[in-house]
Short mmCIF file of C-alpha atoms and ligand atoms in Angstrom, two decimals:
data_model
loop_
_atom_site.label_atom_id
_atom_site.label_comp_id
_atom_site.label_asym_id
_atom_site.label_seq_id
_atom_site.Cartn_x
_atom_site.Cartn_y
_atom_site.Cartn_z
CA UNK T 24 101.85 60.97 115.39
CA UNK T 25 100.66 64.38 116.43
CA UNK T 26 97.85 66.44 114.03
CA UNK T 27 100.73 68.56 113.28
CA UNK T 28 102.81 65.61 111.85
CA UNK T 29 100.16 64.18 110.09
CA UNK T 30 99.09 67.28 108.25
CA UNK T 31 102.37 67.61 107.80
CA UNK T 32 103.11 64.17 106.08
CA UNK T 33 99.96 64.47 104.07
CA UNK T 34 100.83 67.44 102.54
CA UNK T 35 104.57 67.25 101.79
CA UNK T 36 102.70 63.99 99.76
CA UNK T 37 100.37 66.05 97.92
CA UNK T 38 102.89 68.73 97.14
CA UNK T 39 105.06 65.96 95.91
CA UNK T 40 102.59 64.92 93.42
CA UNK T 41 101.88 68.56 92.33
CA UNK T 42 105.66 68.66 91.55
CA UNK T 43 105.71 65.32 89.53
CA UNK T 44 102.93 66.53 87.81
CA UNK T 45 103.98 70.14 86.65
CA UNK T 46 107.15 68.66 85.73
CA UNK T 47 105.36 66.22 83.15
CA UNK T 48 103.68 68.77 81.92
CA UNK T 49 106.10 70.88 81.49
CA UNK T 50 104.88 73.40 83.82
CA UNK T 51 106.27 75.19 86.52
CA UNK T 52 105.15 74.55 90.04
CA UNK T 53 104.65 77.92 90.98
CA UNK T 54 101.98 78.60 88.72
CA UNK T 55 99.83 76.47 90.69
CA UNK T 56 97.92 77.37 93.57
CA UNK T 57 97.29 74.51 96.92
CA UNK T 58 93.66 75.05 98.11
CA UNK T 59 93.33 73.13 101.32
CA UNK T 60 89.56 72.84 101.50
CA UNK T 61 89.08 72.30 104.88
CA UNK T 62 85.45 71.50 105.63
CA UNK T 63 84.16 69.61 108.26
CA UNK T 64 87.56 69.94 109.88
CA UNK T 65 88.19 71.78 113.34
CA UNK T 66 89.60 75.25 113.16
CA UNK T 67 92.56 74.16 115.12
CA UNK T 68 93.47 72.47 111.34
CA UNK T 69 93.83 75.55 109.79
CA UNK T 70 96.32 76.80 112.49
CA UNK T 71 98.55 74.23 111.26
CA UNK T 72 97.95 74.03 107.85
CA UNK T 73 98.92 78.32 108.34
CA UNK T 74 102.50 77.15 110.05
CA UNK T 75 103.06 74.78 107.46
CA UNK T 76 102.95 77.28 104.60
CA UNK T 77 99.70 76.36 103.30
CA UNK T 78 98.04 80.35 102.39
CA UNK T 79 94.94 79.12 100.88
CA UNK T 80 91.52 77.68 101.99
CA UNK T 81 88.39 76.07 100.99
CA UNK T 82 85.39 75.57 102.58
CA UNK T 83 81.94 74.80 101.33
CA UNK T 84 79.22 75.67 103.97
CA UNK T 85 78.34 79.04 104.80
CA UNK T 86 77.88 78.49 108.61
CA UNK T 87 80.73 76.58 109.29
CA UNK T 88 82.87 78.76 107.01
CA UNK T 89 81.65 81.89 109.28
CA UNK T 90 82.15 80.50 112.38
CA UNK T 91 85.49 79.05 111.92
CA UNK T 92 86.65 82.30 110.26
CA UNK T 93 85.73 84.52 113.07
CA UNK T 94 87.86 81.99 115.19
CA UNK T 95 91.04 82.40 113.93
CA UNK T 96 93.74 85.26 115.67
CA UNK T 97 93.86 88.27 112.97
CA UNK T 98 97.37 87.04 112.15
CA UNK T 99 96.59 83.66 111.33
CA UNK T 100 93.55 85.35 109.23
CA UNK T 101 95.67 88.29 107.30
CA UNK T 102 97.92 85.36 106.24
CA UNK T 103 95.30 83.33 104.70
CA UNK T 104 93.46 83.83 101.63
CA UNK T 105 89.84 82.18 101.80
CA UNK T 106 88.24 80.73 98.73
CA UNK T 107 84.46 80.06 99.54
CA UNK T 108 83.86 76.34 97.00
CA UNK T 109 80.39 75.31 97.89
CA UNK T 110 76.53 75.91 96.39
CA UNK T 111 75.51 79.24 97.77
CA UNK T 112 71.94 80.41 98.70
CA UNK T 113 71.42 84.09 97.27
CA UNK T 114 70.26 84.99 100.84
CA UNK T 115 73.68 83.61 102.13
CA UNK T 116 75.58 85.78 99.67
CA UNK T 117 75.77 88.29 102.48
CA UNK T 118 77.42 86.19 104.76
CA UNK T 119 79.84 84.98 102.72
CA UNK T 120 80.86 88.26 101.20
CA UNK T 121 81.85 89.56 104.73
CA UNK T 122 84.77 86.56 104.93
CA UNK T 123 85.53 85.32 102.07
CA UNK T 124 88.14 86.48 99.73
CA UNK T 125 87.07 84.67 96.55
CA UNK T 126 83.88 82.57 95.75
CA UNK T 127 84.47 80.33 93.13
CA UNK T 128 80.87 78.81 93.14
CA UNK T 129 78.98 81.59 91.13
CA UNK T 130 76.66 79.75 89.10
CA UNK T 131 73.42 82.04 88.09
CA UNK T 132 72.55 85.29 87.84
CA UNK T 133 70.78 86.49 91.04
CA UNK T 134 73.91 85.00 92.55
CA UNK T 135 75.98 87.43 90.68
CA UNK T 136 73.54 90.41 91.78
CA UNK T 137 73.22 89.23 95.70
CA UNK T 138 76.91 89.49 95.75
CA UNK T 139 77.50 92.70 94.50
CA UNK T 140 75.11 94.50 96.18
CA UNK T 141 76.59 92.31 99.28
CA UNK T 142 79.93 93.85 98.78
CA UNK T 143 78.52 97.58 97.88
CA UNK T 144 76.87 97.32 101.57
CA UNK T 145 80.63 96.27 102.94
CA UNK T 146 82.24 99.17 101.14
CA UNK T 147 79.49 101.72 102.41
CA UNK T 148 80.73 100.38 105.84
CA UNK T 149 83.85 100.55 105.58
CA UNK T 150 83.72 103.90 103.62
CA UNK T 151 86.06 102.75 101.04
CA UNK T 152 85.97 100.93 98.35
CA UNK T 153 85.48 96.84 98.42
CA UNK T 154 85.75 94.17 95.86
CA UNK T 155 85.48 90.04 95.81
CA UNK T 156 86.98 88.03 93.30
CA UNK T 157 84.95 85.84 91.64
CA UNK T 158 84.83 82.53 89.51
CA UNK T 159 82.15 80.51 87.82
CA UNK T 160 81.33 77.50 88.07
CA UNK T 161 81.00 75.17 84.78
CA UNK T 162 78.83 72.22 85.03
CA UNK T 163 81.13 69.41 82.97
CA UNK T 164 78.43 67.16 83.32
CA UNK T 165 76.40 68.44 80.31
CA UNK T 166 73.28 68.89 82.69
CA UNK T 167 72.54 64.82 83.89
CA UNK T 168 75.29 65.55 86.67
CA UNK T 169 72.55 67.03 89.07
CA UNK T 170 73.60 67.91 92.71
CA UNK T 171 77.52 69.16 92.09
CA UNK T 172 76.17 72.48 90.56
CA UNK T 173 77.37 75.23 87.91
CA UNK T 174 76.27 76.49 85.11
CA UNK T 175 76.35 74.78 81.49
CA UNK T 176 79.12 75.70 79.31
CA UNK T 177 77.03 77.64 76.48
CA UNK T 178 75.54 80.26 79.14
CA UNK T 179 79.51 80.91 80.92
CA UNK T 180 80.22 83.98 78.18
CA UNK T 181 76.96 85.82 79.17
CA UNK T 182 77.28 85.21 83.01
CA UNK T 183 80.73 86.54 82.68
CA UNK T 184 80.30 89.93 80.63
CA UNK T 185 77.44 90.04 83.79
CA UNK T 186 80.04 89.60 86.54
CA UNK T 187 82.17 92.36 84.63
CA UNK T 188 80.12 95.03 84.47
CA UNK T 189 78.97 94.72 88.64
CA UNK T 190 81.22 97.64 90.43
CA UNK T 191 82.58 95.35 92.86
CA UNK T 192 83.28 91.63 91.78
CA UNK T 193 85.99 90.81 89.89
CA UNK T 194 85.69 88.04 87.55
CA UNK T 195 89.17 85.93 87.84
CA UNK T 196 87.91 82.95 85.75
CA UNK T 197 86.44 79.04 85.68
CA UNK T 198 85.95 76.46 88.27
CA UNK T 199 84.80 73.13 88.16
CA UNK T 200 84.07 69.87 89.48
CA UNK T 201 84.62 66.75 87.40
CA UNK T 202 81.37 64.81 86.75
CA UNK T 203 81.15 61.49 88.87
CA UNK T 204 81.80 58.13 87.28
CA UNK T 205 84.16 59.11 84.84
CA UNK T 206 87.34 57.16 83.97
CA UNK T 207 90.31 58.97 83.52
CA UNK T 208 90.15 59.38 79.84
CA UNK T 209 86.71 60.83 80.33
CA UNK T 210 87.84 63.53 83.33
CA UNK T 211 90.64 64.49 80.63
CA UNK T 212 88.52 65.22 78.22
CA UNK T 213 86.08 67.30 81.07
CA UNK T 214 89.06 69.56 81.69
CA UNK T 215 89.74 69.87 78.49
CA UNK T 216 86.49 71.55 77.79
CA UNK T 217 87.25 73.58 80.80
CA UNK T 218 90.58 74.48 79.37
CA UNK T 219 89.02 75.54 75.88
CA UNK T 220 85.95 77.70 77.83
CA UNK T 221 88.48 79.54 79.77
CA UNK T 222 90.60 80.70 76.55
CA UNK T 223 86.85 81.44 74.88
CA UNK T 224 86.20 83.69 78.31
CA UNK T 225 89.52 85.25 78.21
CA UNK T 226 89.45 86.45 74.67
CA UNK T 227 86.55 88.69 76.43
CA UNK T 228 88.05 89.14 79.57
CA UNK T 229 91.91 88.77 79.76
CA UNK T 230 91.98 89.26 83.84
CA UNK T 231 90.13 85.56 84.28
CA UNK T 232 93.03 83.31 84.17
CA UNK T 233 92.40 81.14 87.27
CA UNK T 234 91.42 77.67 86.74
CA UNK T 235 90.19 75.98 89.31
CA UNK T 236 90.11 72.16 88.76
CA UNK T 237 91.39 68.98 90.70
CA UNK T 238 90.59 67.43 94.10
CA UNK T 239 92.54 64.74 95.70
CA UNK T 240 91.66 62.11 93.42
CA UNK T 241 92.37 63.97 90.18
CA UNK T 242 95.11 66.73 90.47
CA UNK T 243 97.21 65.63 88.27
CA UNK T 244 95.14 65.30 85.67
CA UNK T 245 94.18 68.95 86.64
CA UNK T 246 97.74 70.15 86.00
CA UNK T 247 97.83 68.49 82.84
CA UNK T 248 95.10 70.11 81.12
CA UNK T 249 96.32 73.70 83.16
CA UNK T 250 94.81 74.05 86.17
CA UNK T 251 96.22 77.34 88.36
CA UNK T 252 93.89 76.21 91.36
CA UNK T 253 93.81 72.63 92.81
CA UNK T 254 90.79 72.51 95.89
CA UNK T 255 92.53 69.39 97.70
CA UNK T 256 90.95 68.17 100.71
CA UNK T 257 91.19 64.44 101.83
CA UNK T 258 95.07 63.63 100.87
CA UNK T 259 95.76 66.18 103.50
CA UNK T 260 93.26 66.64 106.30
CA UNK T 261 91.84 62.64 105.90
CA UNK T 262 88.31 61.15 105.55
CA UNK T 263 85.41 63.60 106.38
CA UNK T 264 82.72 62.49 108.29
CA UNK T 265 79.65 61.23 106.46
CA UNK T 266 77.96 64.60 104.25
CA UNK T 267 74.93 65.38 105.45
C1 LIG S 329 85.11 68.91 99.18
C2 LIG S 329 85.49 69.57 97.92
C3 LIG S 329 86.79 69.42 97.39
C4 LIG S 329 87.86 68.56 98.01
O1 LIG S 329 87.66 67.22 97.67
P1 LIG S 329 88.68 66.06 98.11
O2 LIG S 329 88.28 64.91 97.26
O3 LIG S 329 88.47 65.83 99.57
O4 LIG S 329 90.05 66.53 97.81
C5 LIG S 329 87.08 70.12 96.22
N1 LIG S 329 86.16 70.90 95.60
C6 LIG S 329 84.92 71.07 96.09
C7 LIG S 329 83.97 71.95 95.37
C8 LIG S 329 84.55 70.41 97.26
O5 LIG S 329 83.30 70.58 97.74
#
């Protein structure tokens, strides 16, 4: 099997189970979004994953994001939208607000500021105007979930009125990671709490209805509880080597 026909297997098999699960939930398939997060994978991946239909991205690290970025052919680029996923460095916020089309890792508020002012300094460039859509991250893990990052669930409503009144990021809504070691009963009931955070933020802010929730292990537990964003990376591009 070529790269091509294994991407291409994988991900008729994820898109399967994205259809199953919308149609248990009564849901309609549409209404959710296929992130392919595609770190630690060659940019010759994201070629194919662009022929196969696939118009959204993930990556995590802010070098290898950039660098595989500036890679692709403008068309290949114009047709993708690229969703930065991982734990960002304020002094990286610069970087990443030159490629990427949404970060959905905002998590503090010097974050929040680096970006803007990141963007402000694109738009002076360009001489127009600029914006970046934005979501926060929620820690699910009440705090003891150390190393997968976000921000605790009472402080989202204040970082959000902060991300609404910048000039140039727009806040679209909630992302999270479910906490480690949970059965499935206990990732339900972590989305759920995602689920009820985002209708708390949206009273506030009506625009923020992305939710951004579900990997490859856990999508369709996602859907249930109304994820519009799934980040899946493994069930389509394989294992990844070892993190460092
Ligand atoms: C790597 C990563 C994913 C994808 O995880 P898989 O289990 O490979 O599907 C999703 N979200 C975030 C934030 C990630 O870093």
């Amino acid at each position: 099997m070529t790269r091509r026909e294994e991407i291409e297997t994988n991900l008729a098999a994820v898109r399967g189970r994205i259809e199953r699960a919308c149609t248990a939930a009564g849901r309609d398939a549409d209404e959710v979004t296929l992130v392919v997060v595609t770190k630690f994978h060659p940019v010759t991946d994201l070629a194919h994953l662009v022929d196969l239909g696939v118009t959204d991205i993930g990556e995590n690290r802010d070098q290898e994001a950039g660098a595989k970025i500036a890679e692709l052919d403008p068309v290949t680029r114009a047709a993708l939208t690229v969703h930065f996923i991982g734990q960002l460095q304020t002094n990286k916020a610069r970087n990443v607000a030159a490629y990427a089309d949404c970060v959905q890792s905002v998590d503090r508020p010097r974050l929040v500021g680096a970006l803007d002012r990141a963007v402000a300094n694109r738009a002076g460039a360009a001489g127009g105007e600029a914006t970046l859509d934005v979501l926060l991250q929620v820690d699910l893990g009440e705090g003891e979930d150390a190393g997968r990052g976000g921000i605790l669930p009472a402080d989202v409503s204040t970082l959000a009125d902060q991300v609404a009144e910048t000039e140039h990021l727009r806040l679209k809504g909630l992302m999270a990671v479910a906490p480690l070691g949970l059965d499935e009963a206990g990732t339900t009931a972590a989305f759920g709490r995602l689920a009820d955070l985002s209708a708390h933020v949206r009273e506030a802010h009506p625009g923020a209805t992305t939710l951004s929730a579900g990997m490859s292990g856990d999508l369709e537990l996602a859907v249930s509880a109304g994820a519009t964003h799934l980040r899946v990376g493994t069930a389509i591009l394989g294992s990844r080597p070892v993190q460092r």
